[in-house]
Coordinates of C-alpha atoms and ligand atoms in Angstrom, one line a residue:
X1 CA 20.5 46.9 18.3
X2 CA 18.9 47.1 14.7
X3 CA 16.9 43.8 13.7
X4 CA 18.3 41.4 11.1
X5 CA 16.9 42.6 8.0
X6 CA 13.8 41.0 7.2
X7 CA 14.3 39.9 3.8
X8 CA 18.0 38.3 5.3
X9 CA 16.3 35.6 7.6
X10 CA 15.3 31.9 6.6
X11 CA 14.9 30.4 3.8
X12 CA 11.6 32.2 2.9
X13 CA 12.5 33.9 -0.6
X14 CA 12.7 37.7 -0.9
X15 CA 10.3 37.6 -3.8
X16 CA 8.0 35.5 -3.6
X17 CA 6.3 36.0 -6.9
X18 CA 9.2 34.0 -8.8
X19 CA 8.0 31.4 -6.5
X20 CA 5.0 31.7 -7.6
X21 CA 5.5 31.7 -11.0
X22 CA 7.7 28.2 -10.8
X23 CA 4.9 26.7 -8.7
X24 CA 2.6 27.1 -10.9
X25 CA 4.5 26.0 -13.8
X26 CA 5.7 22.8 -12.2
X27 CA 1.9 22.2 -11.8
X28 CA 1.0 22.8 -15.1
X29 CA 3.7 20.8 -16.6
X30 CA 3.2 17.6 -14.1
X31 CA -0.7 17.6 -15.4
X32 CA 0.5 17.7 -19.1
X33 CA 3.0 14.7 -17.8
X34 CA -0.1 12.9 -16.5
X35 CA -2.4 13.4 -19.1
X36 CA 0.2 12.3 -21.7
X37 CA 1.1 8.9 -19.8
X38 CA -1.0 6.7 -22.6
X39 CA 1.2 8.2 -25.5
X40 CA 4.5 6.9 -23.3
X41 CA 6.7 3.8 -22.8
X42 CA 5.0 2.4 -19.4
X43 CA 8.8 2.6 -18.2
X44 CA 12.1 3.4 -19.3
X45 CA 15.4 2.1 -17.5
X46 CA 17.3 5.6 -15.9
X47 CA 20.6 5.6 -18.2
X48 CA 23.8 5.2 -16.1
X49 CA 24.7 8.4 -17.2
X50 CA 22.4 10.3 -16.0
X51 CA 22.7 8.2 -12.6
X52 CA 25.9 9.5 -12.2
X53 CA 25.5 12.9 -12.6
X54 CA 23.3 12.1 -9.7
X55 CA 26.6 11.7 -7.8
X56 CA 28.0 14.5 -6.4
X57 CA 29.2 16.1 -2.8
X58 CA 26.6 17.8 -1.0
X59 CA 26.2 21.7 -1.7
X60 CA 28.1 23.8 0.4
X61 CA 26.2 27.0 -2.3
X62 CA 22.6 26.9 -2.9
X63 CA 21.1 27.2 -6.5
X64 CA 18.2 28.4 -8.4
X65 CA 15.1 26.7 -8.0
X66 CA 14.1 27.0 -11.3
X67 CA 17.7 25.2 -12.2
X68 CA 17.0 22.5 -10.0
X69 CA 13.5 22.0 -11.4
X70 CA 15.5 21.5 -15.0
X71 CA 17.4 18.3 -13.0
X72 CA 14.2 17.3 -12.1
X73 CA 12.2 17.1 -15.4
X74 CA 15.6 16.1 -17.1
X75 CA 16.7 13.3 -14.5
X76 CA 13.9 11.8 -12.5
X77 CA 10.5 13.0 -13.9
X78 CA 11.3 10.2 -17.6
X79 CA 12.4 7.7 -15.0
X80 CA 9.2 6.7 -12.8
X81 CA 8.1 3.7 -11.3
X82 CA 5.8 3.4 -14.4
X83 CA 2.4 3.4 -11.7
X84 CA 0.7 6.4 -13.2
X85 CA 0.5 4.5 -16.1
X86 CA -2.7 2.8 -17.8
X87 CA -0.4 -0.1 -18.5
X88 CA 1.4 -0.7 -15.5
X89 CA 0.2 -4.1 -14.4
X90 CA 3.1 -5.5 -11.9
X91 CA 2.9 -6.3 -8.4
X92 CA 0.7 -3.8 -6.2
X93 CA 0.5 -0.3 -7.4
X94 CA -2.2 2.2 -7.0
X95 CA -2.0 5.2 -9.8
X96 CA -2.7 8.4 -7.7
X97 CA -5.9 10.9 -8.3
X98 CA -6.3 14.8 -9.0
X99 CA -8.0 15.6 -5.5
X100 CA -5.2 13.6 -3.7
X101 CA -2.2 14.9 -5.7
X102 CA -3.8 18.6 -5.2
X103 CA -4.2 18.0 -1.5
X104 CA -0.5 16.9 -1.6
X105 CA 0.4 20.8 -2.6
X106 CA -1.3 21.7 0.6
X107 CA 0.2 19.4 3.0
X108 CA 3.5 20.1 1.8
X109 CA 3.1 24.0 2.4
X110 CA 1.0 23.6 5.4
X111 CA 3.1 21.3 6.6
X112 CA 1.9 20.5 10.0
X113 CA 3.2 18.0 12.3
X114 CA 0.7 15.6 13.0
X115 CA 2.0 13.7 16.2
X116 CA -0.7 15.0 17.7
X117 CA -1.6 18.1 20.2
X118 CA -5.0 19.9 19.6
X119 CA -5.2 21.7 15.6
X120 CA -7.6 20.6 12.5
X121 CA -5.5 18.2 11.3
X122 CA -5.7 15.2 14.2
X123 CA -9.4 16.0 13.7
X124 CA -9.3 15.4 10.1
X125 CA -7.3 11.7 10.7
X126 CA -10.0 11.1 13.3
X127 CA -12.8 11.0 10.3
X128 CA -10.8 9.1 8.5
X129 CA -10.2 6.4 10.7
X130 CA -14.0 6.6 11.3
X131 CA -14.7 6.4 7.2
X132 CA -12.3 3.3 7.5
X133 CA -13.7 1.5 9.9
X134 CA -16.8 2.4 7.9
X135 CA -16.1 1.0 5.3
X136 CA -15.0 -2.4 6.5
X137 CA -17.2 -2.3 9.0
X138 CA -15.8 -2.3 12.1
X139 CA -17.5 -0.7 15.1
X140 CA -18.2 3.2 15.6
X141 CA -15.1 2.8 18.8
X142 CA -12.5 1.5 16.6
X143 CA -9.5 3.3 16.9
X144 CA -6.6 3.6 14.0
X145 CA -3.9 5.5 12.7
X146 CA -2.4 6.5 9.1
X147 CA 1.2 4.7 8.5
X148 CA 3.6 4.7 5.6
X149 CA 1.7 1.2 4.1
X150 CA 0.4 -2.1 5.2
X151 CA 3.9 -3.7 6.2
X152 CA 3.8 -1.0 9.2
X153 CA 0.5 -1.3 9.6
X154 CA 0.4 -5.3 9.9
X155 CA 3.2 -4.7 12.5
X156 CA 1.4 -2.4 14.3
X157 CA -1.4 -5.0 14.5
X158 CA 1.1 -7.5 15.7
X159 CA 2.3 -5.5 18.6
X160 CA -1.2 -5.2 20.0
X161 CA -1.8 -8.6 19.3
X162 CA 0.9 -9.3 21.6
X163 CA 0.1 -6.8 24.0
X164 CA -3.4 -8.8 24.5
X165 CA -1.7 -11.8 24.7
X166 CA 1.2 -11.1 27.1
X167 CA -0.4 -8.1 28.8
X168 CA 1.5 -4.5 29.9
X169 CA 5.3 -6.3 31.2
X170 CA 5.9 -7.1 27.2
X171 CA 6.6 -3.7 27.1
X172 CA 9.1 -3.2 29.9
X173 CA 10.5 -7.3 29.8
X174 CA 10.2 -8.5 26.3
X175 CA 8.7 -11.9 25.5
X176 CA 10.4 -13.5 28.6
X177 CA 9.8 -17.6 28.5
X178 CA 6.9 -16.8 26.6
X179 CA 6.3 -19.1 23.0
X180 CA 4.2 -17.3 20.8
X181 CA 3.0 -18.7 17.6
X182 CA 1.1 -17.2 15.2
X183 CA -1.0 -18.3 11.5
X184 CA -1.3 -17.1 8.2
X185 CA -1.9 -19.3 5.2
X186 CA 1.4 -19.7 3.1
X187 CA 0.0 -17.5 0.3
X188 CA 0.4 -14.0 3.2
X189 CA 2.6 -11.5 1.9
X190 CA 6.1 -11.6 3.4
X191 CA 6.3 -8.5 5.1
X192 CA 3.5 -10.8 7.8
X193 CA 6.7 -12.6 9.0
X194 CA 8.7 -9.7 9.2
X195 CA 6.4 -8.2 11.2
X196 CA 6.8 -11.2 13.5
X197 CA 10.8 -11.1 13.5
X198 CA 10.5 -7.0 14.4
X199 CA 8.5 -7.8 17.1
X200 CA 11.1 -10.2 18.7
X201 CA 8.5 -12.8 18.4
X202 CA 10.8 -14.8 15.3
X203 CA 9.4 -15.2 11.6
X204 CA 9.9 -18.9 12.7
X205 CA 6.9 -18.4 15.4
X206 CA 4.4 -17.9 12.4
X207 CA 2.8 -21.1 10.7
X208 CA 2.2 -21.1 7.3
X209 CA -1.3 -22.9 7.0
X210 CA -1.5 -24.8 3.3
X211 CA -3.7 -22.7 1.1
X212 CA -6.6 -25.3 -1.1
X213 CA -6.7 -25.4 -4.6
X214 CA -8.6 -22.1 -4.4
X215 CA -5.7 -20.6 -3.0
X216 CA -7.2 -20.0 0.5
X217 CA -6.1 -21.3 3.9
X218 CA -7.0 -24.5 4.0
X219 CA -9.4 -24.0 8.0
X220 CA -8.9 -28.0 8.8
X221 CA -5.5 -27.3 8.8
X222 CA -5.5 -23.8 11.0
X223 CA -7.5 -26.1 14.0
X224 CA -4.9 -29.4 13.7
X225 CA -2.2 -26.7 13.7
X226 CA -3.2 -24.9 16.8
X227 CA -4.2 -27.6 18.6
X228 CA -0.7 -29.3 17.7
X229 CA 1.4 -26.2 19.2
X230 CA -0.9 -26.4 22.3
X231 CA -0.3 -29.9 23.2
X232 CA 3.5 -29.1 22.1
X233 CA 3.6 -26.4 25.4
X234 CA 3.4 -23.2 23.0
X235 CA 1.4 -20.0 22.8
X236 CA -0.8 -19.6 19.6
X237 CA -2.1 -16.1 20.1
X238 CA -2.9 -14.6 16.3
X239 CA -4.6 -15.8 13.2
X240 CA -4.2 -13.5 10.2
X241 CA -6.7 -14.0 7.4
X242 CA -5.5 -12.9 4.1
X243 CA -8.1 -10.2 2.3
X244 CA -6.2 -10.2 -1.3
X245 CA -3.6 -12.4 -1.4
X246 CA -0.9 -10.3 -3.8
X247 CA 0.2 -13.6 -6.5
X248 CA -3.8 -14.1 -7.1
X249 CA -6.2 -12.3 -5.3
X250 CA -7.6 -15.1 -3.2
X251 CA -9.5 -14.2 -0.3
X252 CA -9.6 -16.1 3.6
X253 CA -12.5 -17.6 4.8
X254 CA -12.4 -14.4 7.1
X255 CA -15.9 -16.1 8.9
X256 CA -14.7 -19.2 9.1
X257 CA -11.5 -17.6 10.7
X258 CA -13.0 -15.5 13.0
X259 CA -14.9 -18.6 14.5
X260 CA -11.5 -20.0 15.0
X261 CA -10.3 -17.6 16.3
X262 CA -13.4 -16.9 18.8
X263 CA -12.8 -20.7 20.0
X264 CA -9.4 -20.7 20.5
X265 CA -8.6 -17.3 22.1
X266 CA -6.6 -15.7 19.4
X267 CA -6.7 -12.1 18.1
X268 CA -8.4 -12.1 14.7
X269 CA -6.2 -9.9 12.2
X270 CA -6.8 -8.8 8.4
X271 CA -4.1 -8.3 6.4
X272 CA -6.7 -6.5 3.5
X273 CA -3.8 -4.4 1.9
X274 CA -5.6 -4.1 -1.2
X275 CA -8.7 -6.6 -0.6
X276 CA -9.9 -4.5 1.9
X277 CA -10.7 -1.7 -0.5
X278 CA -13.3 -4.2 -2.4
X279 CA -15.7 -3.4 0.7
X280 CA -16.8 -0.5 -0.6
X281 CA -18.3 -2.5 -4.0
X282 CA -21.9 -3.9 -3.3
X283 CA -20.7 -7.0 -6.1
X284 CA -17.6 -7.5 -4.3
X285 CA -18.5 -7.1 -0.6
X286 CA -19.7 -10.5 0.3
X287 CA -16.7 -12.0 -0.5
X288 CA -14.8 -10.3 2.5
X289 CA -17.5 -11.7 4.6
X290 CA -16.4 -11.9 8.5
X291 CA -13.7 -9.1 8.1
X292 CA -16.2 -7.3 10.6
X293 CA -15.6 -9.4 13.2
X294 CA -11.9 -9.0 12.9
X295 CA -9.8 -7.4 15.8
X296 CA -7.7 -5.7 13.7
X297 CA -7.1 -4.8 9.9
X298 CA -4.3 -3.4 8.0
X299 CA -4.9 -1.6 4.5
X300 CA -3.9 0.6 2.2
X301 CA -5.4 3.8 1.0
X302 CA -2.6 4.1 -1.6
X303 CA -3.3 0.4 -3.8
X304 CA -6.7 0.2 -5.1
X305 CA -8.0 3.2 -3.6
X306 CA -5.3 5.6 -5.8
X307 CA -4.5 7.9 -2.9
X308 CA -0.8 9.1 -3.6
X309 CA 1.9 7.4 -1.2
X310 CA 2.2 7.0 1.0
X311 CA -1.1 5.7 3.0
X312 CA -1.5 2.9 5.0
X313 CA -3.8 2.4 7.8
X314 CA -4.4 0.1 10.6
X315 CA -7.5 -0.2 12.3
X316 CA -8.3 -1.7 15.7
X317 CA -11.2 -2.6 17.1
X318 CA -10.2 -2.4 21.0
X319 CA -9.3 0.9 21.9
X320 CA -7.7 0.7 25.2
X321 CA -5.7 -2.2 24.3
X322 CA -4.3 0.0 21.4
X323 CA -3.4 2.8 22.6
X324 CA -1.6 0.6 25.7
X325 CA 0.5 -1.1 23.0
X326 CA 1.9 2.4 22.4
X327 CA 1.4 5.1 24.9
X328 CA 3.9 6.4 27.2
X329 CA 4.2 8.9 29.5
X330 CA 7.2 11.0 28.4
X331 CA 7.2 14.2 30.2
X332 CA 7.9 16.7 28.0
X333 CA 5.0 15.6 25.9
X334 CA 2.5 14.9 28.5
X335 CA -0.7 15.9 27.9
X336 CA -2.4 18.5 29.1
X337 CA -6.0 20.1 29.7
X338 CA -5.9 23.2 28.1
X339 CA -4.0 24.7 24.9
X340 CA -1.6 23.2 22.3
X341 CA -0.6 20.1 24.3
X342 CA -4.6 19.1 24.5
X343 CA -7.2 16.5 23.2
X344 CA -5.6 13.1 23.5
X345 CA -5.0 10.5 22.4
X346 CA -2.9 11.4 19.6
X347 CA -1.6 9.2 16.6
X348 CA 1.8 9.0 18.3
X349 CA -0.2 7.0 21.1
X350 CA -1.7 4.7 18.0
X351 CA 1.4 3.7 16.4
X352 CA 5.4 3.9 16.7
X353 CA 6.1 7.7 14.8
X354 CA 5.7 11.3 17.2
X355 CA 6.4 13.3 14.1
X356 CA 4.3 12.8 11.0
X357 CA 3.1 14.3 7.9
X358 CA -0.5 15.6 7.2
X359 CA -1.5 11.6 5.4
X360 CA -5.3 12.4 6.2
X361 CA -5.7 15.1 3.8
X362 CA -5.3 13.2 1.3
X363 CA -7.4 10.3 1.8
X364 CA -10.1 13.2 3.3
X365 CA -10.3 14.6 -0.1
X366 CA -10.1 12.2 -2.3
X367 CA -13.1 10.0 0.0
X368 CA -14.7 13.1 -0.3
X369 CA -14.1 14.1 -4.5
X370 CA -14.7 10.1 -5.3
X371 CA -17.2 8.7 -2.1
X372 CA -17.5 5.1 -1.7
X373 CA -19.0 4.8 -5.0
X374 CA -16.0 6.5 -7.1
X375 CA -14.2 3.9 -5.5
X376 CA -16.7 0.7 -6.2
X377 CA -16.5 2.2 -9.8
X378 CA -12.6 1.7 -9.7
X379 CA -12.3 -2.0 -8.2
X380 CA -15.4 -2.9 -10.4
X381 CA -13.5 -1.9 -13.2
X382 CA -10.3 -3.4 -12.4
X383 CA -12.2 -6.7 -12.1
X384 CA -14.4 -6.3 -15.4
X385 CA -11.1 -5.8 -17.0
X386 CA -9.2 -8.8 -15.5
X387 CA -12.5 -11.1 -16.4
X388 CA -12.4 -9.6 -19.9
X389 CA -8.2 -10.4 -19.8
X390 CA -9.0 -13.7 -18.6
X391 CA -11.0 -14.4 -21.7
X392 CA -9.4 -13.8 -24.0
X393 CA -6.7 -15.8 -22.5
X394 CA -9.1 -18.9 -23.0
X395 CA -9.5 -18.1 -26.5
X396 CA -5.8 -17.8 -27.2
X397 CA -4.1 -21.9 -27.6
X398 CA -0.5 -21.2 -26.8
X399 CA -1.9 -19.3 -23.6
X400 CA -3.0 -20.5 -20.5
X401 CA -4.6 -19.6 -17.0
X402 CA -2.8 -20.4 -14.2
X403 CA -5.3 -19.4 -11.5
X404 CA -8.7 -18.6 -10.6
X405 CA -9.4 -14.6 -11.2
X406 CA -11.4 -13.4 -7.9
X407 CA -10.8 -10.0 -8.2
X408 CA -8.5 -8.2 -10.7
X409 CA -5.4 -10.6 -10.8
X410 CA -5.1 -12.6 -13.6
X411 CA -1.8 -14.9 -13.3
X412 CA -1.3 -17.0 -16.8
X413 CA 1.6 -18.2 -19.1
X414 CA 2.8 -19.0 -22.8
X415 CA 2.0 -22.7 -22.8
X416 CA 4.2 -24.0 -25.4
X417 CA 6.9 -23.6 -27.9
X418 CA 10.1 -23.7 -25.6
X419 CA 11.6 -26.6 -23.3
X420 CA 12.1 -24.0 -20.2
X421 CA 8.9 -22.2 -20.3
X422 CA 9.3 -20.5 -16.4
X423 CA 12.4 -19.6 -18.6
X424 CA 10.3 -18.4 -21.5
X425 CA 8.0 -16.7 -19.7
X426 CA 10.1 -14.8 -17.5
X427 CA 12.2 -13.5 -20.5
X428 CA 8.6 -12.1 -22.1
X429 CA 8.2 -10.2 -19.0
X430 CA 11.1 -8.5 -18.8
X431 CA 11.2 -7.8 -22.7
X432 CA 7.8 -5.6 -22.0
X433 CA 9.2 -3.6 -19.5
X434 CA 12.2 -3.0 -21.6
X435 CA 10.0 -2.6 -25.1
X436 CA 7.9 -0.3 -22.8
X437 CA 4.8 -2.1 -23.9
X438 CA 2.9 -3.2 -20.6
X439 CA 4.8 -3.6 -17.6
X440 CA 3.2 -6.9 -15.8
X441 CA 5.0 -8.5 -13.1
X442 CA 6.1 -12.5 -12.8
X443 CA 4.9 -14.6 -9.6
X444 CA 5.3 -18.7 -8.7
X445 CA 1.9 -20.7 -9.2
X446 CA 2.3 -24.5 -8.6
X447 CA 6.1 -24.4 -9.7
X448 CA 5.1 -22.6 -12.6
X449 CA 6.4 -19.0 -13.7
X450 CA 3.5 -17.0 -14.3
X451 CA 3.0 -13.8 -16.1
X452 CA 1.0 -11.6 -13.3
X453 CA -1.5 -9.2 -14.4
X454 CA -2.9 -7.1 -11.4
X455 CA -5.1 -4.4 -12.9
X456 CA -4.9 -1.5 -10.3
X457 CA -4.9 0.9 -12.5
X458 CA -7.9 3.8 -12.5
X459 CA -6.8 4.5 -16.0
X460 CA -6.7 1.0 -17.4
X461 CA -9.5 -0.4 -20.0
X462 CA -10.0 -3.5 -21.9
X463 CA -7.6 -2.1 -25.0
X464 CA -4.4 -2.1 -22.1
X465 CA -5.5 -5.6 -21.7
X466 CA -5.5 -6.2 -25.7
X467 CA -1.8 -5.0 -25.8
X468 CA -0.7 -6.9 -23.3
X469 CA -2.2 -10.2 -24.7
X470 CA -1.0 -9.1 -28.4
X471 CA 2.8 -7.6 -26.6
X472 CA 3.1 -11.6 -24.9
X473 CA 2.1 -13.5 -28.4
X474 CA 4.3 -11.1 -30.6
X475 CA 7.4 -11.9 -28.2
X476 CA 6.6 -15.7 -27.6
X477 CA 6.5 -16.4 -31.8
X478 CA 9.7 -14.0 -32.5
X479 CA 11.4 -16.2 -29.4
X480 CA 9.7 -19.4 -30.4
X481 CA 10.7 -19.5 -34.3
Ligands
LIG501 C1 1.1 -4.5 -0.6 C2 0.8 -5.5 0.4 C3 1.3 -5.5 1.7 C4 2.4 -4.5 2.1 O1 1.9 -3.2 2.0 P1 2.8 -1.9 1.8 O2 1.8 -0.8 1.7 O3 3.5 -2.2 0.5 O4 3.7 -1.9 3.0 C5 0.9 -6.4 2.6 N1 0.0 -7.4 2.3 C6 -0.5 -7.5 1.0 C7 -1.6 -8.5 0.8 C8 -0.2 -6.5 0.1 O5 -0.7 -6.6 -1.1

């Protein structure tokens, strides 16, 4: 029989120079696309038009690449999510770097599945989760794994919590008769009680402890509230301290917490998405106090540590209870000795996915390119420029502070000039999206819409701040006179 033709098989192309050739044009123009974000609206709405071209059947005939390149640059690449921008300040958003983008090129073509079985890569996430724990200070045993983002990574957390609590038959029976309640203080992020409600235990089962006038969780009220659902006949079993809470920054009494905690026999979590990062800064490390003694932390390399998305990461600090929350013995993929199959445990033991990309590289190079001090400079920097924005907020009278800045969140309004000012406000916002301007984000202080500043950026600096502040009192007097 003669062979299929070599050049007639797969999807490999015939030549691959062409390949080439586009490759490294598409990497030339997405540098000149980033190094041009500063001279660009932060954000521009995708014109329905163009959505709809969008909108067609799926290809029966394939195309050129270089064609399909041309949809890209022409429909998505204008239309971003506005993060790699210097003025993008809304909600959470890190803005990427050169040695994670470039490892991104690699992991795409060396696309490895990392599941697990014995090859470089499991060893690579391995260092990672070491350099994690590391950093935050958990113990040289911890165990973790790489997820899409803290929301998985919190769940993940949850699951083992409840594993501790209800021991192996809450795999195999589900909660049973069981009555779990859990705390977090009412300023946790929502994705915290959805963890709860995917993990059959009910978003009602998690107590929202008033936060003070500092915006923390108020620790009188975590003991009464415990103690309360005891007497009641119900099963406290988690505490999660909030590292970063996402309207203002606020940070748990993690010590305080864990002493809780300790006392009453409940698994110590972190939910550090961003805050977690600060651990790394000499300046901002004390504040995150008592996150070593935590059982388990969620964060994200992708927020304030600028490692593309996706990279979450969850660590834990007992490793047997971990990778019982999550190991089974299927036996096709049973481990083995020798070869391929070897050197368990493997993420897919750590966490819900078998298949998986290559997250570690990323986060490997960019810890590496940066170190721990590339990324002090970067939180440093973000809060130096949200003490600077919070300044000149003081100095401005229609303007006014709405909460304490503790690390580089600054949540304030337009004071005066209308009778609805959540109204006012609100409107300003979305104008500076539209206008391209800034893009900030809005948030709820006290009742009161606030214009929220969270200065994630790498590549934002004082004069970002400046049009943000000037963008808010141009709009307030045209909308005021
Ligand atoms: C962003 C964030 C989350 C969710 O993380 P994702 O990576 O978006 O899933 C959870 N908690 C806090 C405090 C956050 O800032």
């Amino acid at each position: 029989m003669n062979d299929i033709p070599l050049h007639q098989t797969g999807l490999d192309p015939e030549d691959w120079s062409q390949t080439r050739a586009l490759g490294h044009r598409m990497l030339d123009d997405m540098i000149d696309w980033l190094a041009s974000s500063r001279d660009r609206p932060v954000w521009q709405r995708m014109p329905d038009e163009k959505r709809a071209e969008l909108r067609v059947p799926v290809p029966a005939g394939g195309q050129p690449m270089a064609e399909i390149y041309e949809d890209f640059r022409r429909l998505v690449l204008p239309y971003s999510s506005a993060n790699e921008h210097p003025r993008m300040m809304g909600w959470v958003n890190g803005g990427g770097n050169a040695a994670g983008y470039l490892a991104e090129i690699l992991t795409a073509i060396f696309n490895v599945n990392c599941g697990g079985r014995d090859h470089a890569a499991i060893e690579v996430e391995r260092q990672v989760i070491a350099w994690a724990a590391e950093m935050v200070g958990l113990p040289p045993q911890t165990t973790g794994v790489l997820l899409t983002g803290s929301s998985m990574a919190n769940m993940v957390a949850v699951l083992v919590a409840r594993r501790a609590a209800l021991g192996e038959e809450v795999r195999t029976q589900g909660l049973g008769a069981a009555r779990l309640t859990a705390y977090a203080s009412s300023a946790a992020h929502g994705c915290i009680p959805r963890a709860l409600d995917m993990a059959g235990i009910g978003s009602d089962a998690l107590r929202l402890v008033p936060a003070g006038p500092d915006y923390r969780m108020d620790m009188s009220a975590l003991r009464t509230m415990v103690a309360a659902d005891r007497a009641a006949g119900l099963r406290p079993f988690l505490v999660v301290g909030t590292a970063g809470t996402v309207d203002t920054g606020a940070i748990d009494d993690l010590g305080a917490i864990a002493g809780i905690a300790r006392g009453a026999g409940l698994w110590f979590h972190v939910d550090g998405a961003f805050g977690a990062t600060a651990a790394v800064s000499p300046r901002f490390r004390p504040l995150l106090a008592g996150i070593e003694e935590a059982d388990s932390v969620a964060f994200d390399f992708h927020k304030w540590a600028q490692v593309p998305y996706d990279a979450g990461c969850v660590l834990v600090r007992h490793p047997d209870l971990h990778i019982r929350t999550f190991a089974q013995s299927l036996a096709y993929l049973t481990h083995a000795e020798r070869g391929l199959a070897g050197n368990p445990p493997w993420p897919r033991d750590l966490g819900p996915d078998l298949s998986r990309e290559f997250r570690a590289l990323k986060v490997w190079m960019t810890l590496k390119a940066y170190g721990t001090q590339g990324i002090a400079g970067v939180v440093e920097t973000g809060c130096d420029v949200a003490r600077y924005l919070a300044a000149r907020i003081a100095r401005e009278p229609t303007l006014e502070l709405l909460a304490p800045v503790t690390l580089n969140i600054v949540c304030f309004r337009v004071a005066s000039g209308a009778q609805d000012l959540n109204a006012l406000n609100h409107e300003i916002v979305v104008r500076l999206q539209e206008t391209g301007i800034a893009a900030p984000s809005t948030t709820t202080i006290d009742g009161k819409l606030a214009i929220r500043a969270a200065l994630f950026n790498h590549r934002t600096v004082c004069a970002d701040a400046d049009a943000l502040i000037d963008g808010v009192l141009a709009l307030s007097s045209s909308r005021t006179k």
